[in-house]
GROMACS .gro file of C-alpha atoms in nm:
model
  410
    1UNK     CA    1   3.363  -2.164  -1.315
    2UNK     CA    2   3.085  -1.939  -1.218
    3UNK     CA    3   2.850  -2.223  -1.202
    4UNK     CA    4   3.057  -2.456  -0.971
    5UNK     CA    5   3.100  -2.153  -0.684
    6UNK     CA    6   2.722  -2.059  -0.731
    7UNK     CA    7   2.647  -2.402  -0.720
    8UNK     CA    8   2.849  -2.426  -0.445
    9UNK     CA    9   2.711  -2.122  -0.216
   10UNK     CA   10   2.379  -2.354  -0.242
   11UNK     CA   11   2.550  -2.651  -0.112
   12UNK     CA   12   2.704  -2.374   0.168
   13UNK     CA   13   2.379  -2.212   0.259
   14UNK     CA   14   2.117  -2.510   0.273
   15UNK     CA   15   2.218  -2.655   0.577
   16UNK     CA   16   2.208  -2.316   0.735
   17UNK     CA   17   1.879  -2.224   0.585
   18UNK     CA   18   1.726  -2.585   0.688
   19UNK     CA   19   1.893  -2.550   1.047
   20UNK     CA   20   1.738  -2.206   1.066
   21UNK     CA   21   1.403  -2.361   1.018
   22UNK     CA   22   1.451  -2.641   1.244
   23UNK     CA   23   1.505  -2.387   1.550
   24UNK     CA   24   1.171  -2.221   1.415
   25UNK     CA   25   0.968  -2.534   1.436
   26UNK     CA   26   1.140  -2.579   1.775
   27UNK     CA   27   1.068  -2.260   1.921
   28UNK     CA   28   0.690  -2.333   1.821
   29UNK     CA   29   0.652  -2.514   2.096
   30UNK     CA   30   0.759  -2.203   2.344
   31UNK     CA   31   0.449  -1.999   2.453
   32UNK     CA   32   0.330  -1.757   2.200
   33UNK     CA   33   0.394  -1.387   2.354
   34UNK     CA   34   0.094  -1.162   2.378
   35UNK     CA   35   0.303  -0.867   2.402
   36UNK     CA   36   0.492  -0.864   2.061
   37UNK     CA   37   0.316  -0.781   1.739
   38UNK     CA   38   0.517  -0.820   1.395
   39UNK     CA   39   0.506  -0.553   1.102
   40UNK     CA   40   0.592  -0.604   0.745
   41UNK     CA   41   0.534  -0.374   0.424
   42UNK     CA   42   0.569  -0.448   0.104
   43UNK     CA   43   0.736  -0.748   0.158
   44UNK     CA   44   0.990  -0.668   0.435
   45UNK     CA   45   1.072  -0.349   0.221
   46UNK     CA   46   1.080  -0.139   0.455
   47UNK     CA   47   0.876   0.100   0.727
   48UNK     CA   48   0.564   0.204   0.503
   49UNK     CA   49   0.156   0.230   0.458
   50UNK     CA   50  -0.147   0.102   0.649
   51UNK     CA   51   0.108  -0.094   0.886
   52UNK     CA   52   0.325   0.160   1.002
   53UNK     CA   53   0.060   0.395   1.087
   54UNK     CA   54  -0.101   0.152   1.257
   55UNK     CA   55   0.232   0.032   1.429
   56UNK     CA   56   0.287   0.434   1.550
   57UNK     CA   57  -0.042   0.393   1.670
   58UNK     CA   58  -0.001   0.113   1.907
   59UNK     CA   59   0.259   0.247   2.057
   60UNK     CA   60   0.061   0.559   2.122
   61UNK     CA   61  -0.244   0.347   2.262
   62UNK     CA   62  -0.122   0.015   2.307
   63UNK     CA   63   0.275   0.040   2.453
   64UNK     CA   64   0.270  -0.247   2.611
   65UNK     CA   65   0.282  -0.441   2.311
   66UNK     CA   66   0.631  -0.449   2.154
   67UNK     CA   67   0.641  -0.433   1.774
   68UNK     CA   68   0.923  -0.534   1.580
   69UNK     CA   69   0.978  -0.490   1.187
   70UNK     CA   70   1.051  -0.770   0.903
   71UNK     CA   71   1.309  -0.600   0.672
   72UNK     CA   72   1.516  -0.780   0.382
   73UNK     CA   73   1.888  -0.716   0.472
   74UNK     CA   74   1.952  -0.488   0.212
   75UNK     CA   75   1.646  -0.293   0.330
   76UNK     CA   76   1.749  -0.160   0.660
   77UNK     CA   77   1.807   0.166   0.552
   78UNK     CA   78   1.434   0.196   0.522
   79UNK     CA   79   1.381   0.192   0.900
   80UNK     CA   80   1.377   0.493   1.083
   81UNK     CA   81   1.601   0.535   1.378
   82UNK     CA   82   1.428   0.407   1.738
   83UNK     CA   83   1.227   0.156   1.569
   84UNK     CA   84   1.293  -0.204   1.657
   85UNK     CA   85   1.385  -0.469   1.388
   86UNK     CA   86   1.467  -0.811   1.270
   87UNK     CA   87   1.648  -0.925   0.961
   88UNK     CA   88   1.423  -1.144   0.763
   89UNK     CA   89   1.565  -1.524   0.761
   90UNK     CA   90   1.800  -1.456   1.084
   91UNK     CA   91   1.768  -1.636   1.423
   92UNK     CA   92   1.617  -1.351   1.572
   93UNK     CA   93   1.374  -1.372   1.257
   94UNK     CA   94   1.260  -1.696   1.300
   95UNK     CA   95   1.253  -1.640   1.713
   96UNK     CA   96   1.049  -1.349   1.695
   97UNK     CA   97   0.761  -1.487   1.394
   98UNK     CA   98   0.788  -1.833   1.565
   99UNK     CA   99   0.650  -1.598   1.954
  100UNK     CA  100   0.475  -1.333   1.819
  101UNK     CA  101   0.117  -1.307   1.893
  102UNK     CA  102  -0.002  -1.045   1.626
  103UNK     CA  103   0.111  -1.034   1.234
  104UNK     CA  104   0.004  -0.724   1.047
  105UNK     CA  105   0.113  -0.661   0.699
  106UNK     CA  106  -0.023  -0.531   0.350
  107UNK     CA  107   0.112  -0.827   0.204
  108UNK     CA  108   0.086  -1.226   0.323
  109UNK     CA  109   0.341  -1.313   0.515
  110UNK     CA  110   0.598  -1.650   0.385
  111UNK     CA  111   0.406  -1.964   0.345
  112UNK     CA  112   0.629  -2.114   0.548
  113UNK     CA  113   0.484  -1.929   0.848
  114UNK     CA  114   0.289  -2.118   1.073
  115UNK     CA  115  -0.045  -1.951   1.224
  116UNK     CA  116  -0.061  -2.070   1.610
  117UNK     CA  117  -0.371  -2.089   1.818
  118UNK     CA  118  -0.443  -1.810   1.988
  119UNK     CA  119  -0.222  -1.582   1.716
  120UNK     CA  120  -0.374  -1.311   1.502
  121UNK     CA  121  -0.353  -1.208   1.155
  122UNK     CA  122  -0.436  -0.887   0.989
  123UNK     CA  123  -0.403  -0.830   0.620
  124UNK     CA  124  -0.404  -0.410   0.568
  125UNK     CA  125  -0.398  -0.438   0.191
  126UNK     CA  126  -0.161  -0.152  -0.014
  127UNK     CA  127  -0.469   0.024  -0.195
  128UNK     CA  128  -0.822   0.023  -0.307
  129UNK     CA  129  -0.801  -0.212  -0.595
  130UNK     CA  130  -0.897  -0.044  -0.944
  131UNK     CA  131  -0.719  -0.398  -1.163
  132UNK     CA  132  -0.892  -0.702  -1.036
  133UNK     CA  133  -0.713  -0.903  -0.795
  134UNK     CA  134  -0.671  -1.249  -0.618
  135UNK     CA  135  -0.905  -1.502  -0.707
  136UNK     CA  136  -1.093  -1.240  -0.892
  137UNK     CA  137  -0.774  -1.179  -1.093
  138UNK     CA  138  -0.720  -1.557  -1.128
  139UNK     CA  139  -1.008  -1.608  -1.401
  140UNK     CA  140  -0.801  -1.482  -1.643
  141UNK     CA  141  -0.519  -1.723  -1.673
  142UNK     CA  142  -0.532  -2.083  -1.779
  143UNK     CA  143  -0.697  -2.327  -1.557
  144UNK     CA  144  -0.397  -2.519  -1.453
  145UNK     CA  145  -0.213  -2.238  -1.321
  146UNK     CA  146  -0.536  -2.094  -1.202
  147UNK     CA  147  -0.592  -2.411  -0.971
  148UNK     CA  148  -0.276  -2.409  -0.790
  149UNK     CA  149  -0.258  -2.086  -0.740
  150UNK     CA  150  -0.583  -2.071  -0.587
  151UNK     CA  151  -0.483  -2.352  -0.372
  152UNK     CA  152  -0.178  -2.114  -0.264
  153UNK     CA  153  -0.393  -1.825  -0.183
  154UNK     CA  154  -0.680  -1.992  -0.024
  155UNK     CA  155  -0.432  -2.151   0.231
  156UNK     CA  156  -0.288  -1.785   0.311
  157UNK     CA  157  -0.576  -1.613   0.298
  158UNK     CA  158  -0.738  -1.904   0.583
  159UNK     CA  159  -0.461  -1.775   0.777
  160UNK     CA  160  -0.618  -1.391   0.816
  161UNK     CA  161  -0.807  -1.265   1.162
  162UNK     CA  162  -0.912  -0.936   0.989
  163UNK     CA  163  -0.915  -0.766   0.635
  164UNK     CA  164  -0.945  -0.360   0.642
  165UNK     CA  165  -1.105  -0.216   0.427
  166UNK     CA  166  -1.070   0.139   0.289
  167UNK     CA  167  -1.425   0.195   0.137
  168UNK     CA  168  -1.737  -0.047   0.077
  169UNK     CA  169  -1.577  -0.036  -0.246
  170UNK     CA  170  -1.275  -0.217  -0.137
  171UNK     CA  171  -1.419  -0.440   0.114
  172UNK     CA  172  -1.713  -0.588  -0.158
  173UNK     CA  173  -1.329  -0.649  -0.370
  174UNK     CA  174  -1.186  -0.794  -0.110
  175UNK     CA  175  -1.463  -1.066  -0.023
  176UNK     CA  176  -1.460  -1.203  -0.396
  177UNK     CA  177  -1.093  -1.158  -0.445
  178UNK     CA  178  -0.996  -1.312  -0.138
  179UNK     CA  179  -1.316  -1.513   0.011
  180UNK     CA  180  -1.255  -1.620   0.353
  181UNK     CA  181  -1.359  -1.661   0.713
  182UNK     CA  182  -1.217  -1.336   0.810
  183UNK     CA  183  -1.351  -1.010   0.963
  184UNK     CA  184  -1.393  -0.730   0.765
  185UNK     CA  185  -1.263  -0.400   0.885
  186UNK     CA  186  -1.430  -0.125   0.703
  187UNK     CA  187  -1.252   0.144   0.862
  188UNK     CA  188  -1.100   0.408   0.617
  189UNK     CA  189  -0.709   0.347   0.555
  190UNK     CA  190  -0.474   0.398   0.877
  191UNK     CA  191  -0.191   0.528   0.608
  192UNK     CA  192  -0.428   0.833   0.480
  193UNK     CA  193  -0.534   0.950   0.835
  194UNK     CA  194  -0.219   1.215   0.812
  195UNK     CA  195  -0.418   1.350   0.501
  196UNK     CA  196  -0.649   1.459   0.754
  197UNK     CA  197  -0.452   1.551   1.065
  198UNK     CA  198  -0.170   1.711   0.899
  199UNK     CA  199  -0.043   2.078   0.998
  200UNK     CA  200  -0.129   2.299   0.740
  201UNK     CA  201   0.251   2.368   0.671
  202UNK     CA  202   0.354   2.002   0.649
  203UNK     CA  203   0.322   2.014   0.257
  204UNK     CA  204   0.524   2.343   0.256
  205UNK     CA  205   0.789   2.167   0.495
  206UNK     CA  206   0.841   1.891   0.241
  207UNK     CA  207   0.820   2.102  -0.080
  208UNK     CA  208   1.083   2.289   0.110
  209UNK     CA  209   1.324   1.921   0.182
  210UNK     CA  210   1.307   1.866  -0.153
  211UNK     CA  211   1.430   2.189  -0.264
  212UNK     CA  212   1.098   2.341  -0.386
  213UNK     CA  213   1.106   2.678  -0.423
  214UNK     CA  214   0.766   2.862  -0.337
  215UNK     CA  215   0.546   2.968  -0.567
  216UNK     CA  216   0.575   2.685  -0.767
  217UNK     CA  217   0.268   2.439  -0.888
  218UNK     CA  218   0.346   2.110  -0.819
  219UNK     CA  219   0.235   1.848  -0.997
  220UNK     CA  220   0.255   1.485  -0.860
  221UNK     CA  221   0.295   1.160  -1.124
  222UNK     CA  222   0.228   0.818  -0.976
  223UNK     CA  223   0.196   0.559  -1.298
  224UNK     CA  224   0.148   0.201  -1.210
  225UNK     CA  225   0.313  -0.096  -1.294
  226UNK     CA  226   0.299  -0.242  -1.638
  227UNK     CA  227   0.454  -0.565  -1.581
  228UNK     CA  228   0.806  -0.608  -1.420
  229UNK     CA  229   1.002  -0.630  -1.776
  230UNK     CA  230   0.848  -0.305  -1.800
  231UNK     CA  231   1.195  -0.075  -1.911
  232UNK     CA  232   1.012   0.295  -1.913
  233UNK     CA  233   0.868   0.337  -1.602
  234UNK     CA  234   0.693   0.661  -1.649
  235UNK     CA  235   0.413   0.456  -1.850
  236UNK     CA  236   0.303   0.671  -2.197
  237UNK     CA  237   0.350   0.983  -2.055
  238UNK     CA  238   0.639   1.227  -2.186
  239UNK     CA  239   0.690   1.389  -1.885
  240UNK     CA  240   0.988   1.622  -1.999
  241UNK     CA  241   0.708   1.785  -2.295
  242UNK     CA  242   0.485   1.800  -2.029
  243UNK     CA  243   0.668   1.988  -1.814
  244UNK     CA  244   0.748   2.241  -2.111
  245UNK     CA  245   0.388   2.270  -2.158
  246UNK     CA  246   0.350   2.352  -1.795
  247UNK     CA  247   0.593   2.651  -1.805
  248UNK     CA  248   0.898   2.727  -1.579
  249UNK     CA  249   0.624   2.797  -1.305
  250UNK     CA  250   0.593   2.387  -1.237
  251UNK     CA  251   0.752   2.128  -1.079
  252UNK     CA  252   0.684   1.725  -1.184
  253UNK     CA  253   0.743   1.524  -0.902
  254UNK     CA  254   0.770   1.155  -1.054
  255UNK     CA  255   0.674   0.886  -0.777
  256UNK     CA  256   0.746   0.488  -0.944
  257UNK     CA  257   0.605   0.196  -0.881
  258UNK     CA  258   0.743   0.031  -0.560
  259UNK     CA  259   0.881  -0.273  -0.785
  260UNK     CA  260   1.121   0.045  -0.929
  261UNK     CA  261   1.284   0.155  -0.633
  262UNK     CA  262   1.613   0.259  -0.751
  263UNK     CA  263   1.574   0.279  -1.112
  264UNK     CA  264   1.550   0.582  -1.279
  265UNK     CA  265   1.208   0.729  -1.318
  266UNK     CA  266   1.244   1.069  -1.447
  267UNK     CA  267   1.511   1.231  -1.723
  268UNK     CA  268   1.774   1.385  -1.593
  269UNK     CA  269   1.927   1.740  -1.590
  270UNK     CA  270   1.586   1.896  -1.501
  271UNK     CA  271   1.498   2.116  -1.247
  272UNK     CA  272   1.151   2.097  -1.336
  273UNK     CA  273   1.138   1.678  -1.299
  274UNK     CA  274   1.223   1.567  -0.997
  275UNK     CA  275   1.256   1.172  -0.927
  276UNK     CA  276   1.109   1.077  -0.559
  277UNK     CA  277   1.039   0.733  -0.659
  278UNK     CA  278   1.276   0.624  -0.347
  279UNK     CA  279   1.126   0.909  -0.097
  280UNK     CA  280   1.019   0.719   0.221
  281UNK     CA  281   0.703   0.873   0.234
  282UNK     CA  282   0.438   0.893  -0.075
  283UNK     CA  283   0.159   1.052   0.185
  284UNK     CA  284   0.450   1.356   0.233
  285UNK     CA  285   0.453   1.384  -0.137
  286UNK     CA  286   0.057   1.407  -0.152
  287UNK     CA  287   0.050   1.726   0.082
  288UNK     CA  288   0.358   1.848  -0.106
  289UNK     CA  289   0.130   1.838  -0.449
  290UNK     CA  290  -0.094   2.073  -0.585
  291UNK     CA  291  -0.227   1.828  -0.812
  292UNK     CA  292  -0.182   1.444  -0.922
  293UNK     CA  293  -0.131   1.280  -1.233
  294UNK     CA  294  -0.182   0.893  -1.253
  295UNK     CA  295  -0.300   0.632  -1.496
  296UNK     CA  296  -0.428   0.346  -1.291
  297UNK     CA  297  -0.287   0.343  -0.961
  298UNK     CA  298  -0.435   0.326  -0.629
  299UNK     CA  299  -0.282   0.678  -0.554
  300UNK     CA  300  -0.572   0.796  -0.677
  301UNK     CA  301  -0.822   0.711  -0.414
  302UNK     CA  302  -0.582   0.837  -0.102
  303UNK     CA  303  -0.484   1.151  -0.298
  304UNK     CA  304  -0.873   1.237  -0.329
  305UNK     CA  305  -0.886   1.223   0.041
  306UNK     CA  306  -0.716   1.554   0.021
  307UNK     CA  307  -0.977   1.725  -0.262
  308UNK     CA  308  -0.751   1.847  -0.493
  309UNK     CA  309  -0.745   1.814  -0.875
  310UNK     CA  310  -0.686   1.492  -0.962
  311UNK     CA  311  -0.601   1.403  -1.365
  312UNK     CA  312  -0.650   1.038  -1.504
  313UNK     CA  313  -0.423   0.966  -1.844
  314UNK     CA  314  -0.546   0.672  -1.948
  315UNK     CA  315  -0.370   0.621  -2.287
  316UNK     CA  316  -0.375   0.215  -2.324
  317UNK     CA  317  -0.708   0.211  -2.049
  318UNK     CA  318  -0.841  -0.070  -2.345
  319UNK     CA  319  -0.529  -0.245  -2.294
  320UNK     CA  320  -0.501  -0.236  -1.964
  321UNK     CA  321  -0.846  -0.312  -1.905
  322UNK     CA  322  -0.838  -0.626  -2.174
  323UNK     CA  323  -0.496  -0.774  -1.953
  324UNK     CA  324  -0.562  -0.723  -1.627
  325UNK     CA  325  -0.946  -0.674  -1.593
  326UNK     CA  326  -1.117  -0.429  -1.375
  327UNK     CA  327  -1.364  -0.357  -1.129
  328UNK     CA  328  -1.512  -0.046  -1.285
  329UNK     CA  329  -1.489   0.166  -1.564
  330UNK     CA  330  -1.247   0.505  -1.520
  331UNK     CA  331  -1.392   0.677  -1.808
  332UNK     CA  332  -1.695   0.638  -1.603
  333UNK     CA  333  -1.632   0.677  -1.246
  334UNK     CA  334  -1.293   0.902  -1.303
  335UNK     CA  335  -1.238   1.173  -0.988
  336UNK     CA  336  -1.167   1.485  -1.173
  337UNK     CA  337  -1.063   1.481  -1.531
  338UNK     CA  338  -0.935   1.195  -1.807
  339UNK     CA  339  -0.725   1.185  -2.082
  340UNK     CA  340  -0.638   0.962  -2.379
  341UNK     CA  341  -0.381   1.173  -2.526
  342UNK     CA  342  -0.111   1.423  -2.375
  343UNK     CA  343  -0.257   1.647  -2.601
  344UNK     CA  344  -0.596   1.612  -2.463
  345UNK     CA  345  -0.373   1.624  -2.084
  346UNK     CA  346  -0.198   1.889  -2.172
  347UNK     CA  347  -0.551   2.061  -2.292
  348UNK     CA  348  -0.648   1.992  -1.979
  349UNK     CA  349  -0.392   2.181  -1.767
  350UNK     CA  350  -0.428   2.521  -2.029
  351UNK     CA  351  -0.785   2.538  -2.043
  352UNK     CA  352  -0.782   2.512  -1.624
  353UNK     CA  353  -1.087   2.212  -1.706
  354UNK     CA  354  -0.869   2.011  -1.449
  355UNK     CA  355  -1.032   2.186  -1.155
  356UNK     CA  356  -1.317   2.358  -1.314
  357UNK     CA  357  -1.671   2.337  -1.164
  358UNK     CA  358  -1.740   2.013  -1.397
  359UNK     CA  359  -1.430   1.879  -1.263
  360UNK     CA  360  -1.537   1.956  -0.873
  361UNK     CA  361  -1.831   1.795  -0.903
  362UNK     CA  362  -1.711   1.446  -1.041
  363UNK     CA  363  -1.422   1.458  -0.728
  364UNK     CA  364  -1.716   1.542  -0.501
  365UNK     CA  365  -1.889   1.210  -0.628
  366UNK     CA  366  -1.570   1.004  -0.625
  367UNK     CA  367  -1.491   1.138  -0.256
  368UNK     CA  368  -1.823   0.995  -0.147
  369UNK     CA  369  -1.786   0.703  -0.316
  370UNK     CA  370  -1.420   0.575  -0.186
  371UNK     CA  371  -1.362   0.834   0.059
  372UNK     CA  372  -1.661   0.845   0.315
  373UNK     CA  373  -1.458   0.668   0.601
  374UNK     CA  374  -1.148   0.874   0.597
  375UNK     CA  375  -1.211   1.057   0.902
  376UNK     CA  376  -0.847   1.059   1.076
  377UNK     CA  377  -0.914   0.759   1.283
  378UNK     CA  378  -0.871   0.482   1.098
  379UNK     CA  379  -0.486   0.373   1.258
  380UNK     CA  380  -0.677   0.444   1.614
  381UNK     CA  381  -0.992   0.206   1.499
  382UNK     CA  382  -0.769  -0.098   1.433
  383UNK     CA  383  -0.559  -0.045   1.718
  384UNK     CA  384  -0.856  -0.047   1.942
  385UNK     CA  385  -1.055  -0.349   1.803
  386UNK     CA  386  -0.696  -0.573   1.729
  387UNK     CA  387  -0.472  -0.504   2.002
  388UNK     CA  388  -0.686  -0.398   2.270
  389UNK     CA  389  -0.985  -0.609   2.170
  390UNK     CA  390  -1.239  -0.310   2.230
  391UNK     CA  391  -1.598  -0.378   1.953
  392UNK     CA  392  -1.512  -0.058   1.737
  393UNK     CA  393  -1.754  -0.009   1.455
  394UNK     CA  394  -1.667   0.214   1.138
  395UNK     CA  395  -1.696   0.566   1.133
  396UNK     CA  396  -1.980   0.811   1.056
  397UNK     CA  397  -2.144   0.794   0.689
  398UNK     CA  398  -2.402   1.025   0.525
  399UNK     CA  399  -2.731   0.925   0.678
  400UNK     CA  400  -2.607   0.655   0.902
  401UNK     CA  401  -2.622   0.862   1.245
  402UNK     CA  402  -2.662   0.514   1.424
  403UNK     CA  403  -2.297   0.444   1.437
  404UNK     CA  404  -2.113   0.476   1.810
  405UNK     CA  405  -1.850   0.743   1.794
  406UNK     CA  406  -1.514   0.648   1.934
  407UNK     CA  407  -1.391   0.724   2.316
  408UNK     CA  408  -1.228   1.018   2.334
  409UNK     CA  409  -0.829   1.044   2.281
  410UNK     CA  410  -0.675   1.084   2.635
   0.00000   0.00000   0.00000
């Protein structure tokens, strides 16, 4: 019986999902409006990352451009009051994709999307990659899946305007993962520029929402997805016997994967483990943290904007390494400390080697190395050369004094 109603609610909804497209492919033939940009994050998760700092700075420098949100309907809790929206696959959807001018999202918008003349595209990315990825990534699965899904992403990748870039790091990734006729923004990440213009309270203020009391050493978890069968999504770590190890004088803040929101990530019944896998905000959580814990997720290069111990466990790094390839060895470019057992992490913590002169010193060379461009501007950068079509080079490095510096803020 089950079958015949689901089958059904398909019979139901196809006529209004092909109708639906029919007014889109109609309303391509209206002008395209140079006023009205489009956001999307994660895809249509929600109000997060390089888009939605670049999206609060446009309307600081750009107002007369209206941006409006993608969200999944079951998403629009994520969107912060005063912030205009459209419910992915409604009419006002498919009005506002089929008008808008700009598209900017750390993730490719639908195929179905079509890219007008005139309209512009601009991939943010979610992180500088550590696993390989795109066409990079591709090389290790069998040929006949590899060829159509290059096919797939060399269509939506000849749909981008611009590409940012966090780090040379990222944007040298970027051209082999995703090779392309694109312009390369190598501008620091518009998402980490709060890392640098925060108020020196702000990490109090949040330690303080989530019920933090003072005094306490926080320590922030961010493990990264393992595949999306994955059932424990803390990774290898036992993060209740760490906590023990810690003492009563720390707090574990564990942050998910995205793919998690709404599982549980942490064991219950423990004021020293607190889940914030569904807090809105993982750069809050960054200022909140005294130090961070992660295996192989991007975390690592924004939370190093902030120079603060950073500890890599890196317990299956062979097998992680053998599945998914990388682009560089941790064990030999790691920003702090690394561990391959929670003995050797929890070593780590009692011996105080996580932020020990040795430890300094390998942060220092990992800052320079991913975090040269993370000057505060990077959200004002992209709004200047995207939406107000001003030539905007990258910021300062060590011994380049020959870049222009940006206009002053009015």
């Amino acid at each position: 019986m089950r079958s015949i109603k689901t089958q059904a609610r398909r019979v139901i909804r196809q006529p209004t999902r092909a109708l639906k497209y029919a007014m889109y492919r109609a309303q391509l033939r209206l002008p395209v409006d140079e006023r009205l940009a489009v956001y999307s994050s994660y895809w249509s998760a929600g109000y997060s990352c390089n888009p939605a700092a670049i999206y609060e700075k446009a309307r600081e420098l750009a107002p007369h451009i209206r941006g409006v949100w993608v969200v999944k309907a079951d998403r629009v809790k994520n969107i912060p009051a005063g912030v205009d929206y459209v419910v992915e696959e409604s009419p006002a959807y498919f009005w506002t994709i089929a008008r808008a001018k700009y598209f900017i999202g750390n993730t490719n918008f639908p195929d179905y999307v079509v890219k007008r003349p005139g309209s512009v595209v601009v991939q943010t990315h979610h992180g500088t990659p550590l696993k390989l990825m795109g066409m990079d990534g591709l090389a290790a699965v069998s040929s006949r899946r590899r060829g159509n899904a290059a096919e797939e992403l060399r269509k939506l990748v000849a749909r981008w305007d611009y590409s940012i870039a966090a780090n040379p790091q990222s944007a040298q990734s970027w051209s082999t993962a995703y090779p392309g006729r694109y312009e390369s923004l190598e501008y620091g990440y518009p998402r980490n520029d709060i890392l640098v213009n925060a108020a020196p309270d702000q990490g109090a203020k949040v330690r303080a929402q989530l019920g933090i009391e003072p005094g306490k050493r926080v320590v922030l978890y961010t493990p990264t997805h393992r595949g999306r069968n994955a059932t424990d999504l803390t990774g290898l770590l036992d993060v209740a016997a760490l906590a023990d190890a810690l003492g009563p004088d720390a707090v574990i803040l564990v942050r998910a994967h995205y793919f998690y929101e709404g599982r549980p990530a942490a064991p219950g019944g423990s004021a020293q483990v607190v889940d914030v896998t569904g807090h809105p905000r993982v750069e809050d959580l960054y200022l909140a943290a005294d130090v961070l814990i992660t295996d192989y997720s991007s975390t690592m290069f924004d939370y190093a904007v902030l120079d603060r111990p950073i500890v890599v466990f890196a317990a299956d790094w062979a097998e992680y390494r053998a599945s998914r390839g990388v682009y560089f060895d941790i064990f030999d470019a790691h920003p702090g400390v690394v561990a391959a057992t929670q003995d050797e992490l929890i070593d780590l913590f009692a011996s105080g080697a996580v932020d020990d002169e040795r430890a300094r010193q390998r942060r220092a060379a990992f800052r320079e190395r991913f975090c040269a461009l993370e000057d505060g501007r990077a959200s004002e950068r992209v709004v200047r050369r995207v939406l107000l079509g001003e030539q905007v080079d990258g910021p300062y490095r060590a011994g380049r004094a020959d870049r222009p510096a940006l206009p002053a803020l009015s």
